[in-house]
Short mmCIF file of C-alpha atoms and ligand atoms in Angstrom, two decimals:
data_model
loop_
_atom_site.label_atom_id
_atom_site.label_comp_id
_atom_site.label_asym_id
_atom_site.label_seq_id
_atom_site.Cartn_x
_atom_site.Cartn_y
_atom_site.Cartn_z
CA UNK A 151 22.09 -24.60 15.63
CA UNK A 152 22.44 -25.11 11.90
CA UNK A 153 20.65 -27.49 9.56
CA UNK A 154 22.12 -31.01 9.87
CA UNK A 155 21.01 -32.59 6.61
CA UNK A 156 19.46 -29.87 4.45
CA UNK A 157 22.00 -27.76 2.61
CA UNK A 158 21.91 -24.40 0.86
CA UNK A 159 21.98 -26.07 -2.55
CA UNK A 160 24.91 -23.83 -3.53
CA UNK A 161 27.10 -26.94 -3.59
CA UNK A 162 25.09 -28.04 -6.63
CA UNK A 163 26.78 -25.26 -8.61
CA UNK A 164 30.35 -24.48 -9.58
CA UNK A 165 31.79 -21.16 -10.63
CA UNK A 166 33.40 -21.63 -14.04
CA UNK A 167 37.16 -21.59 -13.41
CA UNK A 168 39.31 -19.74 -15.95
CA UNK A 169 43.02 -20.61 -16.24
CA UNK A 170 43.63 -17.47 -18.30
CA UNK A 171 41.26 -14.80 -17.03
CA UNK A 172 41.46 -11.32 -18.58
CA UNK A 173 41.55 -9.78 -15.10
CA UNK A 174 44.05 -8.29 -12.68
CA UNK A 175 43.42 -9.44 -9.10
CA UNK A 176 44.49 -6.04 -7.79
CA UNK A 177 41.87 -4.29 -9.94
CA UNK A 178 38.83 -6.43 -9.06
CA UNK A 179 35.96 -4.16 -7.93
CA UNK A 180 33.44 -5.50 -5.47
CA UNK A 181 31.59 -2.25 -4.72
CA UNK A 182 27.82 -2.01 -5.22
CA UNK A 183 24.97 0.42 -4.55
CA UNK A 184 22.30 -0.92 -2.24
CA UNK A 185 19.24 1.00 -1.03
CA UNK A 186 20.90 4.32 -1.79
CA UNK A 187 24.26 3.60 -0.12
CA UNK A 188 27.56 2.61 -1.66
CA UNK A 189 29.02 -0.58 -0.16
CA UNK A 190 32.59 -1.74 -0.71
CA UNK A 191 31.27 -5.26 -1.21
CA UNK A 192 27.82 -6.80 -1.68
CA UNK A 193 27.62 -7.90 1.92
CA UNK A 194 25.33 -7.04 4.79
CA UNK A 195 25.78 -8.27 8.35
CA UNK A 196 22.58 -10.23 9.02
CA UNK A 197 19.89 -9.33 11.54
CA UNK A 198 20.77 -10.73 14.94
CA UNK A 199 20.23 -8.92 18.16
CA UNK A 200 19.25 -6.01 20.34
CA UNK A 201 17.66 -5.49 23.72
CA UNK A 202 19.10 -8.11 26.02
CA UNK A 203 22.40 -8.72 27.81
CA UNK A 204 25.42 -8.44 25.56
CA UNK A 205 23.45 -7.17 22.58
CA UNK A 206 24.59 -3.55 22.83
CA UNK A 207 28.22 -4.57 22.63
CA UNK A 208 27.51 -7.14 19.90
CA UNK A 209 25.73 -4.54 17.80
CA UNK A 210 28.48 -1.98 18.30
CA UNK A 211 31.20 -4.47 17.34
CA UNK A 212 29.26 -5.45 14.22
CA UNK A 213 28.58 -1.82 13.34
CA UNK A 214 32.22 -0.77 13.82
CA UNK A 215 33.32 -3.59 11.52
CA UNK A 216 30.70 -2.62 8.92
CA UNK A 217 31.89 0.99 9.06
CA UNK A 218 35.56 0.02 8.73
CA UNK A 219 34.95 -2.36 5.81
CA UNK A 220 32.22 -0.33 4.09
CA UNK A 221 29.51 -2.99 4.48
CA UNK A 222 25.84 -2.95 5.49
CA UNK A 223 24.16 -4.15 8.66
CA UNK A 224 20.67 -5.24 9.73
CA UNK A 225 19.65 -4.87 13.34
CA UNK A 226 17.84 -7.63 15.23
CA UNK A 227 14.13 -7.41 15.96
CA UNK A 228 13.32 -3.98 17.42
CA UNK A 229 10.02 -5.00 18.96
CA UNK A 230 11.58 -4.90 22.43
CA UNK A 231 12.68 -1.28 22.03
CA UNK A 232 9.21 -0.23 20.93
CA UNK A 233 7.75 -1.88 24.02
CA UNK A 234 10.56 -1.02 26.47
CA UNK A 235 12.20 2.29 25.53
CA UNK A 236 15.20 1.53 27.79
CA UNK A 237 16.18 -1.20 25.32
CA UNK A 238 16.59 1.30 22.47
CA UNK A 239 20.17 2.17 23.40
CA UNK A 240 21.36 -1.33 22.48
CA UNK A 241 20.21 -0.76 18.87
CA UNK A 242 21.79 2.67 18.43
CA UNK A 243 25.01 2.34 16.47
CA UNK A 244 25.07 5.46 14.28
CA UNK A 245 27.68 7.13 16.50
CA UNK A 246 30.19 4.39 15.59
CA UNK A 247 28.86 3.70 12.09
CA UNK A 248 27.72 6.99 10.56
CA UNK A 249 28.06 5.91 6.92
CA UNK A 250 26.86 2.31 6.75
CA UNK A 251 23.70 0.99 5.16
CA UNK A 252 21.69 0.30 8.33
CA UNK A 253 18.40 -1.61 8.20
CA UNK A 254 15.96 -1.98 11.07
CA UNK A 255 13.95 -5.12 11.77
CA UNK A 256 10.47 -6.10 12.97
CA UNK A 257 8.35 -9.27 12.84
CA UNK A 258 5.64 -9.02 10.20
CA UNK A 259 3.24 -10.89 12.49
CA UNK A 260 3.25 -7.76 14.68
CA UNK A 261 1.15 -6.09 11.98
CA UNK A 262 -1.68 -8.34 13.21
CA UNK A 263 -1.08 -7.20 16.78
CA UNK A 264 -1.66 -3.51 16.54
CA UNK A 265 1.60 -2.46 14.91
CA UNK A 266 1.37 -0.09 11.94
CA UNK A 267 3.25 2.57 9.98
CA UNK A 268 3.91 4.66 13.11
CA UNK A 269 5.76 1.80 14.80
CA UNK A 270 7.80 1.17 11.67
CA UNK A 271 8.74 4.86 11.38
CA UNK A 272 9.74 4.92 15.06
CA UNK A 273 11.90 1.82 14.65
CA UNK A 274 13.66 3.44 11.69
CA UNK A 275 13.98 6.99 13.00
CA UNK A 276 15.04 6.11 16.53
CA UNK A 277 18.20 4.38 15.30
CA UNK A 278 18.81 6.45 12.16
CA UNK A 279 18.26 3.44 9.88
CA UNK A 280 17.99 3.72 6.10
CA UNK A 281 15.07 1.29 5.95
CA UNK A 282 13.63 -1.76 7.67
CA UNK A 283 13.19 -5.47 7.01
CA UNK A 284 10.12 -7.35 8.21
CA UNK A 285 10.84 -10.94 9.10
CA UNK A 286 8.26 -13.60 8.21
CA UNK A 287 8.86 -16.63 10.44
CA UNK A 288 5.77 -18.84 10.75
CA UNK A 289 7.79 -22.00 11.45
CA UNK A 290 9.91 -20.35 14.14
CA UNK A 291 6.82 -18.90 15.80
CA UNK A 292 4.96 -22.23 15.58
CA UNK A 293 7.77 -24.14 17.28
CA UNK A 294 8.19 -21.49 19.97
CA UNK A 295 6.21 -21.66 23.18
CA UNK A 296 3.39 -19.07 22.83
CA UNK A 297 4.72 -17.82 19.49
CA UNK A 298 2.58 -15.80 17.08
CA UNK A 299 0.35 -18.12 15.11
CA UNK A 300 -1.83 -15.67 13.23
CA UNK A 301 -0.32 -14.88 9.85
CA UNK A 302 -3.63 -14.16 8.09
CA UNK A 303 -4.06 -11.08 5.96
CA UNK A 304 -0.45 -9.95 6.22
CA UNK A 305 0.06 -9.18 2.54
CA UNK A 306 -2.67 -6.53 2.74
CA UNK A 307 -1.34 -5.16 6.02
CA UNK A 308 2.13 -5.00 4.49
CA UNK A 309 0.77 -3.12 1.48
CA UNK A 310 -0.90 -0.56 3.77
CA UNK A 311 2.27 0.00 5.76
CA UNK A 312 4.47 0.24 2.68
CA UNK A 313 2.16 2.89 1.24
CA UNK A 314 2.49 4.92 4.43
CA UNK A 315 6.27 4.70 5.07
CA UNK A 316 8.69 6.48 2.77
CA UNK A 317 11.83 4.53 3.69
CA UNK A 318 12.75 1.33 1.81
CA UNK A 319 11.08 -1.73 3.34
CA UNK A 320 12.06 -5.36 2.82
CA UNK A 321 10.63 -8.76 3.55
CA UNK A 322 12.88 -11.52 4.83
CA UNK A 323 12.59 -14.99 6.30
CA UNK A 324 14.84 -16.13 9.14
CA UNK A 325 16.38 -19.28 7.67
CA UNK A 326 13.54 -21.40 6.29
CA UNK A 327 13.27 -19.49 3.02
CA UNK A 328 10.93 -17.21 1.06
CA UNK A 329 8.85 -19.40 -1.29
CA UNK A 330 7.73 -18.38 -4.76
CA UNK A 331 4.02 -18.00 -3.82
CA UNK A 332 4.99 -15.53 -1.11
CA UNK A 333 7.35 -13.69 -3.45
CA UNK A 334 4.60 -13.43 -6.07
CA UNK A 335 2.12 -12.22 -3.46
CA UNK A 336 4.37 -9.37 -2.29
CA UNK A 337 6.10 -8.55 -5.58
CA UNK A 338 3.80 -5.63 -6.32
CA UNK A 339 3.08 -4.23 -2.84
CA UNK A 340 5.83 -1.65 -3.10
CA UNK A 341 8.65 -3.29 -1.14
CA UNK A 342 12.19 -2.22 -1.98
CA UNK A 343 13.69 -5.65 -1.54
CA UNK A 344 13.64 -9.23 -0.30
CA UNK A 345 16.08 -11.32 1.72
CA UNK A 346 15.39 -14.97 0.96
CA UNK A 347 16.98 -16.24 4.24
CA UNK A 348 16.86 -19.78 2.95
CA UNK A 349 17.62 -23.16 4.51
CA UNK A 350 21.14 -24.51 4.92
CA UNK A 351 22.49 -22.18 7.62
CA UNK A 352 20.86 -21.32 10.93
CA UNK A 353 17.69 -23.35 11.60
CA UNK A 354 15.35 -21.44 13.87
CA UNK A 355 13.07 -24.46 14.16
CA UNK A 356 16.10 -26.18 15.71
CA UNK A 357 17.07 -23.25 17.96
CA UNK A 358 13.54 -22.86 19.30
CA UNK A 359 13.25 -26.56 20.13
CA UNK A 360 16.43 -26.33 22.21
CA UNK A 361 15.11 -23.24 23.95
CA UNK A 362 11.76 -24.87 24.69
CA UNK A 363 12.67 -28.51 25.37
CA UNK A 364 16.44 -28.56 25.82
CA UNK A 365 16.63 -30.92 22.83
CA UNK A 366 15.25 -31.41 19.32
CA UNK A 367 11.97 -33.30 19.67
CA UNK A 368 10.64 -32.73 16.14
CA UNK A 369 13.72 -33.27 13.95
CA UNK A 370 11.87 -33.04 10.65
CA UNK A 371 10.62 -29.57 11.45
CA UNK A 372 14.21 -28.56 12.27
CA UNK A 373 15.28 -29.64 8.76
CA UNK A 374 12.44 -28.03 6.81
CA UNK A 375 12.87 -25.12 4.46
CA UNK A 376 13.70 -23.94 0.97
CA UNK A 377 17.41 -24.27 0.18
CA UNK A 378 18.96 -20.84 -0.24
CA UNK A 379 20.02 -21.47 -3.85
CA UNK A 380 16.46 -22.44 -4.85
CA UNK A 381 15.01 -19.47 -2.96
CA UNK A 382 17.33 -17.07 -4.82
CA UNK A 383 16.35 -18.46 -8.22
CA UNK A 384 12.64 -18.40 -7.35
CA UNK A 385 12.70 -14.87 -5.94
CA UNK A 386 14.70 -13.48 -8.85
CA UNK A 387 12.27 -15.07 -11.30
CA UNK A 388 9.09 -13.85 -9.60
CA UNK A 389 10.26 -10.43 -8.42
CA UNK A 390 12.77 -9.38 -11.08
CA UNK A 391 12.54 -5.69 -10.17
CA UNK A 392 13.24 -6.02 -6.44
CA UNK A 393 16.64 -5.77 -4.81
CA UNK A 394 17.47 -9.28 -3.70
CA UNK A 395 19.57 -10.22 -0.69
CA UNK A 396 20.59 -13.85 -0.25
CA UNK A 397 21.13 -15.25 3.21
CA UNK A 398 20.94 -18.60 4.95
CA UNK A 399 24.19 -20.54 5.13
CA UNK A 400 26.41 -18.13 3.19
CA UNK A 401 29.75 -19.16 4.64
CA UNK A 402 32.49 -18.37 2.12
CA UNK A 403 33.48 -15.96 -0.60
CA UNK A 404 32.62 -18.63 -3.14
CA UNK A 405 29.11 -18.86 -1.65
CA UNK A 406 28.82 -15.08 -2.06
CA UNK A 407 29.94 -15.27 -5.70
CA UNK A 408 27.55 -18.13 -6.48
CA UNK A 409 24.60 -16.38 -4.79
CA UNK A 410 25.24 -13.30 -6.92
CA UNK A 411 25.65 -15.30 -10.11
CA UNK A 412 22.31 -16.98 -9.30
CA UNK A 413 20.59 -13.58 -9.15
CA UNK A 414 21.18 -11.95 -5.75
CA UNK A 415 22.30 -8.32 -5.54
CA UNK A 416 24.03 -8.87 -2.20
CA UNK A 417 24.26 -11.43 0.59
CA UNK A 418 23.72 -11.34 4.33
CA UNK A 419 25.60 -13.39 6.91
CA UNK A 420 24.50 -13.84 10.52
CA UNK A 421 25.62 -16.84 12.62
CA UNK A 422 29.34 -16.93 11.73
CA UNK A 423 29.68 -13.34 12.94
CA UNK A 424 28.07 -13.88 16.33
CA UNK A 425 31.11 -15.35 18.10
CA UNK A 426 33.55 -12.75 16.73
CA UNK A 427 31.07 -10.00 17.67
CA UNK A 428 31.08 -11.21 21.28
CA UNK A 429 34.84 -10.69 21.21
CA UNK A 430 35.59 -7.42 19.36
CA UNK A 431 35.10 -5.36 16.23
CA UNK A 432 38.56 -6.48 15.08
CA UNK A 433 37.52 -10.13 15.32
CA UNK A 434 34.46 -9.37 13.14
CA UNK A 435 36.72 -7.56 10.64
CA UNK A 436 39.10 -10.53 10.47
CA UNK A 437 36.26 -12.96 9.70
CA UNK A 438 34.79 -10.67 7.06
CA UNK A 439 38.11 -9.73 5.45
CA UNK A 440 38.91 -13.41 4.94
CA UNK A 441 35.61 -13.90 3.19
CA UNK A 442 35.92 -10.74 1.07
CA UNK A 443 39.40 -11.76 -0.04
CA UNK A 444 37.97 -15.11 -1.08
CA UNK A 445 35.26 -13.32 -3.06
CA UNK A 446 37.89 -11.25 -4.90
CA UNK A 447 39.87 -14.40 -5.75
CA UNK A 448 36.68 -16.10 -6.95
CA UNK A 449 35.85 -13.13 -9.17
CA UNK A 450 39.39 -12.98 -10.57
CA UNK A 451 39.51 -16.69 -11.37
CA UNK A 452 36.15 -16.56 -13.16
CA UNK A 453 37.39 -13.56 -15.14
CA UNK A 454 34.87 -11.06 -13.75
CA UNK A 455 36.07 -7.52 -13.09
CA UNK A 456 33.10 -6.27 -11.08
CA UNK A 457 29.84 -7.36 -9.49
CA UNK A 458 27.82 -6.51 -12.62
CA UNK A 459 29.95 -8.99 -14.58
CA UNK A 460 29.65 -11.57 -11.80
CA UNK A 461 25.85 -11.30 -12.11
CA UNK A 462 26.17 -12.45 -15.74
CA UNK A 463 28.34 -15.51 -15.04
CA UNK A 464 26.74 -18.82 -15.98
CA UNK A 465 27.23 -21.28 -13.17
CA UNK A 466 27.99 -24.91 -13.94
CA UNK A 467 25.56 -27.43 -12.52
CA UNK A 468 27.44 -30.23 -10.81
CA UNK A 469 26.26 -33.68 -11.72
CA UNK A 470 26.94 -36.13 -8.93
CA UNK A 471 27.23 -39.73 -10.09
CA UNK A 472 27.01 -42.39 -7.42
CA UNK A 473 27.42 -41.72 -3.69
CA UNK A 474 28.78 -38.21 -3.05
C1 LIG B 19 21.73 -15.14 16.80
C2 LIG B 19 20.77 -14.82 15.68
C3 LIG B 19 19.72 -13.95 15.92
C4 LIG B 19 18.82 -13.63 14.88
N1 LIG B 19 17.82 -12.72 15.09
C5 LIG B 19 17.07 -12.29 14.05
C6 LIG B 19 16.14 -11.23 14.21
O1 LIG B 19 15.98 -10.65 15.28
N2 LIG B 19 15.41 -10.83 13.13
C7 LIG B 19 15.56 -11.45 11.91
O2 LIG B 19 14.92 -11.03 10.94
N3 LIG B 19 16.43 -12.46 11.74
C8 LIG B 19 17.18 -12.89 12.75
N4 LIG B 19 18.09 -13.90 12.57
C9 LIG B 19 18.13 -14.59 11.26
C10 LIG B 19 19.27 -14.08 10.39
O3 LIG B 19 19.10 -12.73 10.10
C11 LIG B 19 19.37 -14.87 9.07
O4 LIG B 19 18.26 -14.62 8.25
C12 LIG B 19 19.50 -16.36 9.31
O5 LIG B 19 20.21 -16.62 10.49
C13 LIG B 19 20.22 -17.06 8.17
O6 LIG B 19 21.55 -16.64 8.04
P1 LIG B 19 22.82 -17.47 8.63
O7 LIG B 19 22.68 -18.87 8.16
O8 LIG B 19 24.01 -16.75 8.08
O9 LIG B 19 22.75 -17.37 10.13
C14 LIG B 19 18.99 -14.22 13.59
C15 LIG B 19 20.06 -15.12 13.39
C16 LIG B 19 20.95 -15.41 14.40
C17 LIG B 19 22.08 -16.38 14.13
#
């Protein structure tokens, strides 16, 4: 369900390798502050699920892992729990993850369908979240059967809601990327952060075609989107004050390090954690620990002692000559 030809663009960059770094691997610090919580590493488990079938156990496994490792977590879209209160239980993870950064999630298109500040507050309060991310997903909705097509006027609606909700609110995409016009349009509405959710990882235009037709019938739509690396650079440039999360195809500790060096404050990872989350919290921990260890090695071998120093690293642009 991932992009087949479009990549994150992170492969265009290299971390500068240092043969004699002035660092001690054992003393590398990856901790950061994000939306008022301290995280042991700049990593948030991406928004995935809630409501149906196995989602309660998936969310609890993800939340237990986030608690154990000191990471953050975004819930999947909470629309279902606002419309069917019985579904709320599958989103409630605070009993197993009392200390994590927990972000709720709603589709921004719902703001054109009668949703407002009250719904957002309910989504946050009901699960004890620290804030909430709105997902903007016009391509996913357009490919879906009977998806939401009306995205008009949403910047103003967002501004109204942000003014009326005290908790930190974010805007994210779902894997086709936040573009610079959108970032500019929302930069001053009072959001706390953005998650670029760029192209190169999960392609929702691909997923939705499988769901609807059993196959990909519009392959170019499935491959459309702003590569994650470009989305990070654009968002950082046009919203320098906002907390920036990078997601979309972040698959290794080196990807995490590069995303941060390009301007992100943290990353989010979704798809690679789905299979482990179906299994157990330990399986999620194993996948994440591997990646966090890789991040520490990457930081050590670029000579950066902490995430603030990693932010200042100048990446090398790889020049590919001939067929790559
Ligand atoms: C199974 C699955 C379900 C998802 N559900 C949501 C969702 O409910 N709300 C949302 O904002 N994003 C959702 N996403 C998008 C992710 O949060 C993320 O932005 C995107 O998948 C890119 O990250 P990845 O390449 O690491 O998967 C979902 C992703 C996956 C894989």
